[in-house]
Tab-separated table of C-alpha atoms in Angstrom:
chain	number	residue	atom	x	y	z
A	5	UNK	CA	23.590	24.568	-22.744
A	6	UNK	CA	19.932	24.831	-24.292
A	7	UNK	CA	19.604	21.115	-23.579
A	8	UNK	CA	20.682	21.511	-19.769
A	9	UNK	CA	17.856	24.183	-19.882
A	10	UNK	CA	15.100	22.184	-21.258
A	11	UNK	CA	15.841	19.452	-18.861
A	12	UNK	CA	15.526	21.854	-16.089
A	13	UNK	CA	12.334	23.379	-17.564
A	14	UNK	CA	10.958	19.845	-17.993
A	15	UNK	CA	11.929	18.914	-14.295
A	16	UNK	CA	10.306	22.351	-12.750
A	17	UNK	CA	7.086	21.257	-14.813
A	18	UNK	CA	7.301	17.612	-13.555
A	19	UNK	CA	7.771	19.049	-9.894
A	20	UNK	CA	4.811	21.457	-10.161
A	21	UNK	CA	2.449	18.717	-11.466
A	22	UNK	CA	3.524	16.430	-8.717
A	23	UNK	CA	3.138	19.030	-5.985
A	24	UNK	CA	-0.510	19.765	-7.475
A	25	UNK	CA	-1.332	16.020	-7.224
A	26	UNK	CA	0.290	15.822	-3.582
A	27	UNK	CA	-1.800	18.780	-2.572
A	28	UNK	CA	-5.130	16.907	-4.121
A	29	UNK	CA	-4.158	13.939	-2.423
A	30	UNK	CA	-3.660	15.765	0.714
A	31	UNK	CA	-7.442	17.284	0.498
A	32	UNK	CA	-8.595	13.761	-0.134
A	33	UNK	CA	-7.413	12.237	2.833
A	34	UNK	CA	-8.283	14.728	5.345
A	35	UNK	CA	-10.945	13.658	7.720
A	36	UNK	CA	-14.884	15.221	7.419
A	37	UNK	CA	-15.817	18.155	9.525
A	38	UNK	CA	-12.809	19.978	8.713
A	39	UNK	CA	-10.404	17.423	10.979
A	40	UNK	CA	-7.052	16.815	9.557
A	41	UNK	CA	-5.093	13.633	10.268
A	42	UNK	CA	-2.855	15.675	12.518
A	43	UNK	CA	-5.406	15.661	15.217
A	44	UNK	CA	-5.719	13.095	17.833
A	45	UNK	CA	-6.940	9.476	16.669
A	46	UNK	CA	-9.219	7.375	18.519
A	47	UNK	CA	-8.950	3.750	17.936
A	48	UNK	CA	-12.023	1.804	17.150
A	49	UNK	CA	-12.126	-1.917	16.146
A	50	UNK	CA	-15.785	-2.381	15.254
A	51	UNK	CA	-15.759	-2.245	11.641
A	52	UNK	CA	-17.841	-5.030	9.854
A	53	UNK	CA	-15.514	-7.178	7.262
A	54	UNK	CA	-17.164	-5.384	4.210
A	55	UNK	CA	-16.035	-1.929	6.007
A	56	UNK	CA	-12.408	-3.088	6.273
A	57	UNK	CA	-12.443	-4.560	2.826
A	58	UNK	CA	-13.613	-1.185	1.351
A	59	UNK	CA	-10.890	0.495	3.549
A	60	UNK	CA	-8.312	-1.587	2.331
A	61	UNK	CA	-8.940	-1.394	-1.201
A	62	UNK	CA	-9.204	2.434	-0.674
A	63	UNK	CA	-5.463	2.596	1.148
A	64	UNK	CA	-4.393	0.562	-2.283
A	65	UNK	CA	-5.705	2.810	-4.584
A	66	UNK	CA	-4.296	5.904	-2.588
A	67	UNK	CA	-1.229	4.300	-2.439
A	68	UNK	CA	-1.140	3.660	-6.116
A	69	UNK	CA	-2.028	7.127	-7.138
A	70	UNK	CA	0.600	8.500	-4.717
A	71	UNK	CA	3.148	6.308	-6.430
A	72	UNK	CA	2.075	7.205	-10.033
A	73	UNK	CA	1.908	11.133	-8.875
A	74	UNK	CA	5.274	11.184	-7.281
A	75	UNK	CA	7.126	8.288	-8.670
A	76	UNK	CA	9.804	8.856	-11.168
A	77	UNK	CA	10.497	5.414	-11.844
A	78	UNK	CA	12.925	4.836	-9.062
A	79	UNK	CA	10.195	3.400	-6.589
A	80	UNK	CA	10.777	5.756	-3.770
A	81	UNK	CA	7.174	6.394	-3.488
A	82	UNK	CA	6.040	2.790	-3.436
A	83	UNK	CA	4.908	1.178	-0.028
A	84	UNK	CA	6.113	-2.421	-1.482
A	85	UNK	CA	5.779	-4.307	1.911
A	86	UNK	CA	2.587	-2.332	3.046
A	87	UNK	CA	0.768	-3.258	-0.276
A	88	UNK	CA	1.833	-6.512	-0.102
A	89	UNK	CA	0.311	-7.243	3.337
A	90	UNK	CA	-2.698	-5.332	2.308
A	91	UNK	CA	-3.330	-7.480	-0.878
A	92	UNK	CA	-2.644	-10.704	1.451
A	93	UNK	CA	-4.811	-9.611	3.882
A	94	UNK	CA	-7.893	-8.656	1.539
A	95	UNK	CA	-7.378	-12.163	-0.077
A	96	UNK	CA	-7.839	-13.568	3.226
A	97	UNK	CA	-10.872	-11.441	4.201
A	98	UNK	CA	-12.345	-12.725	0.723
A	99	UNK	CA	-11.432	-16.162	1.606
A	100	UNK	CA	-9.114	-16.453	-1.165
A	101	UNK	CA	-5.803	-18.161	-1.096
A	102	UNK	CA	-2.851	-16.257	-2.445
A	103	UNK	CA	0.680	-17.912	-3.916
A	104	UNK	CA	3.923	-16.125	-2.914
A	105	UNK	CA	4.672	-15.860	-6.602
A	106	UNK	CA	1.367	-14.282	-7.389
A	107	UNK	CA	1.687	-11.622	-4.631
A	108	UNK	CA	5.351	-10.785	-5.425
A	109	UNK	CA	4.229	-10.473	-9.292
A	110	UNK	CA	0.895	-8.141	-8.376
A	111	UNK	CA	3.660	-5.870	-5.993
A	112	UNK	CA	5.171	-4.518	-9.343
A	113	UNK	CA	8.700	-4.851	-8.005
A	114	UNK	CA	11.135	-7.387	-9.042
A	115	UNK	CA	10.471	-10.837	-8.097
A	116	UNK	CA	13.677	-11.386	-6.164
A	117	UNK	CA	12.981	-8.041	-4.384
A	118	UNK	CA	9.522	-9.141	-3.738
A	119	UNK	CA	10.346	-12.634	-2.442
A	120	UNK	CA	12.920	-11.250	-0.077
A	121	UNK	CA	10.455	-8.766	1.545
A	122	UNK	CA	8.298	-11.706	1.950
A	123	UNK	CA	10.668	-13.864	3.693
A	124	UNK	CA	11.566	-10.876	5.976
A	125	UNK	CA	7.908	-10.518	7.143
A	126	UNK	CA	7.586	-14.265	7.422
A	127	UNK	CA	10.640	-14.012	9.744
A	128	UNK	CA	8.990	-11.175	11.589
A	129	UNK	CA	5.702	-13.189	12.256
A	130	UNK	CA	3.787	-10.904	9.998
A	131	UNK	CA	3.034	-13.513	7.036
A	132	UNK	CA	2.941	-17.294	7.246
A	133	UNK	CA	4.027	-19.462	4.464
A	134	UNK	CA	2.017	-23.011	3.955
A	135	UNK	CA	2.485	-25.682	1.284
A	136	UNK	CA	-0.194	-25.992	-1.594
A	137	UNK	CA	-1.209	-29.689	-0.823
A	138	UNK	CA	-2.098	-30.138	-4.545
A	139	UNK	CA	1.110	-28.711	-6.054
A	140	UNK	CA	4.311	-29.040	-4.218
A	141	UNK	CA	5.604	-25.979	-6.264
A	142	UNK	CA	3.360	-23.754	-4.968
A	143	UNK	CA	3.381	-21.861	-1.737
A	144	UNK	CA	0.321	-20.016	-0.145
A	145	UNK	CA	1.030	-16.935	1.822
A	146	UNK	CA	-1.567	-15.276	4.386
A	147	UNK	CA	-1.311	-12.964	7.049
A	148	UNK	CA	-0.604	-13.937	10.495
A	149	UNK	CA	-3.247	-13.340	13.478
A	150	UNK	CA	-1.043	-10.247	14.784
A	151	UNK	CA	-0.675	-8.586	11.236
A	152	UNK	CA	-4.586	-9.111	10.784
A	153	UNK	CA	-4.957	-7.322	14.056
A	154	UNK	CA	-2.541	-4.493	13.426
A	155	UNK	CA	-3.970	-3.902	9.721
A	156	UNK	CA	-7.572	-3.832	11.275
A	157	UNK	CA	-6.332	-1.382	13.819
A	158	UNK	CA	-5.110	0.646	11.234
A	159	UNK	CA	-8.172	0.385	8.932
A	160	UNK	CA	-10.516	1.054	11.468
A	161	UNK	CA	-8.871	4.392	12.129
A	162	UNK	CA	-8.332	5.563	8.595
A	163	UNK	CA	-9.093	8.892	7.582
A	164	UNK	CA	-11.044	7.867	4.803
């Protein structure tokens, strides 16, 4: 019975710490001047590429922080597809080519799952695959124009 009580105490502490981190994250993503992300969003598409890069990197950092704070090892708080799209988008903005296997590896999820997600995003027109002309074993992946447009709309209106 003591082991169950100890487990419950440990779980309560974990939940308390996760809630505190969640509240801190909520404070960090609030908009300046006291506005919150629940208020009306006005779309803007006039950010320079450097600003888009900074915002995309902040989104990735926030996502990793969120996942680390709330995830208990089951991946419930990971945004795998979003993070992969954002990573691919960032590589495109920086002029870097990224391989399917590299993005799958950096996603932090099992390779087969990442490959399946990438294929679904290709089928949906969000990502594009192109063969590496120097090495037939490698496939490059990039964000489609539609995906770039959607990500830039999100980033242009991000609350940070």
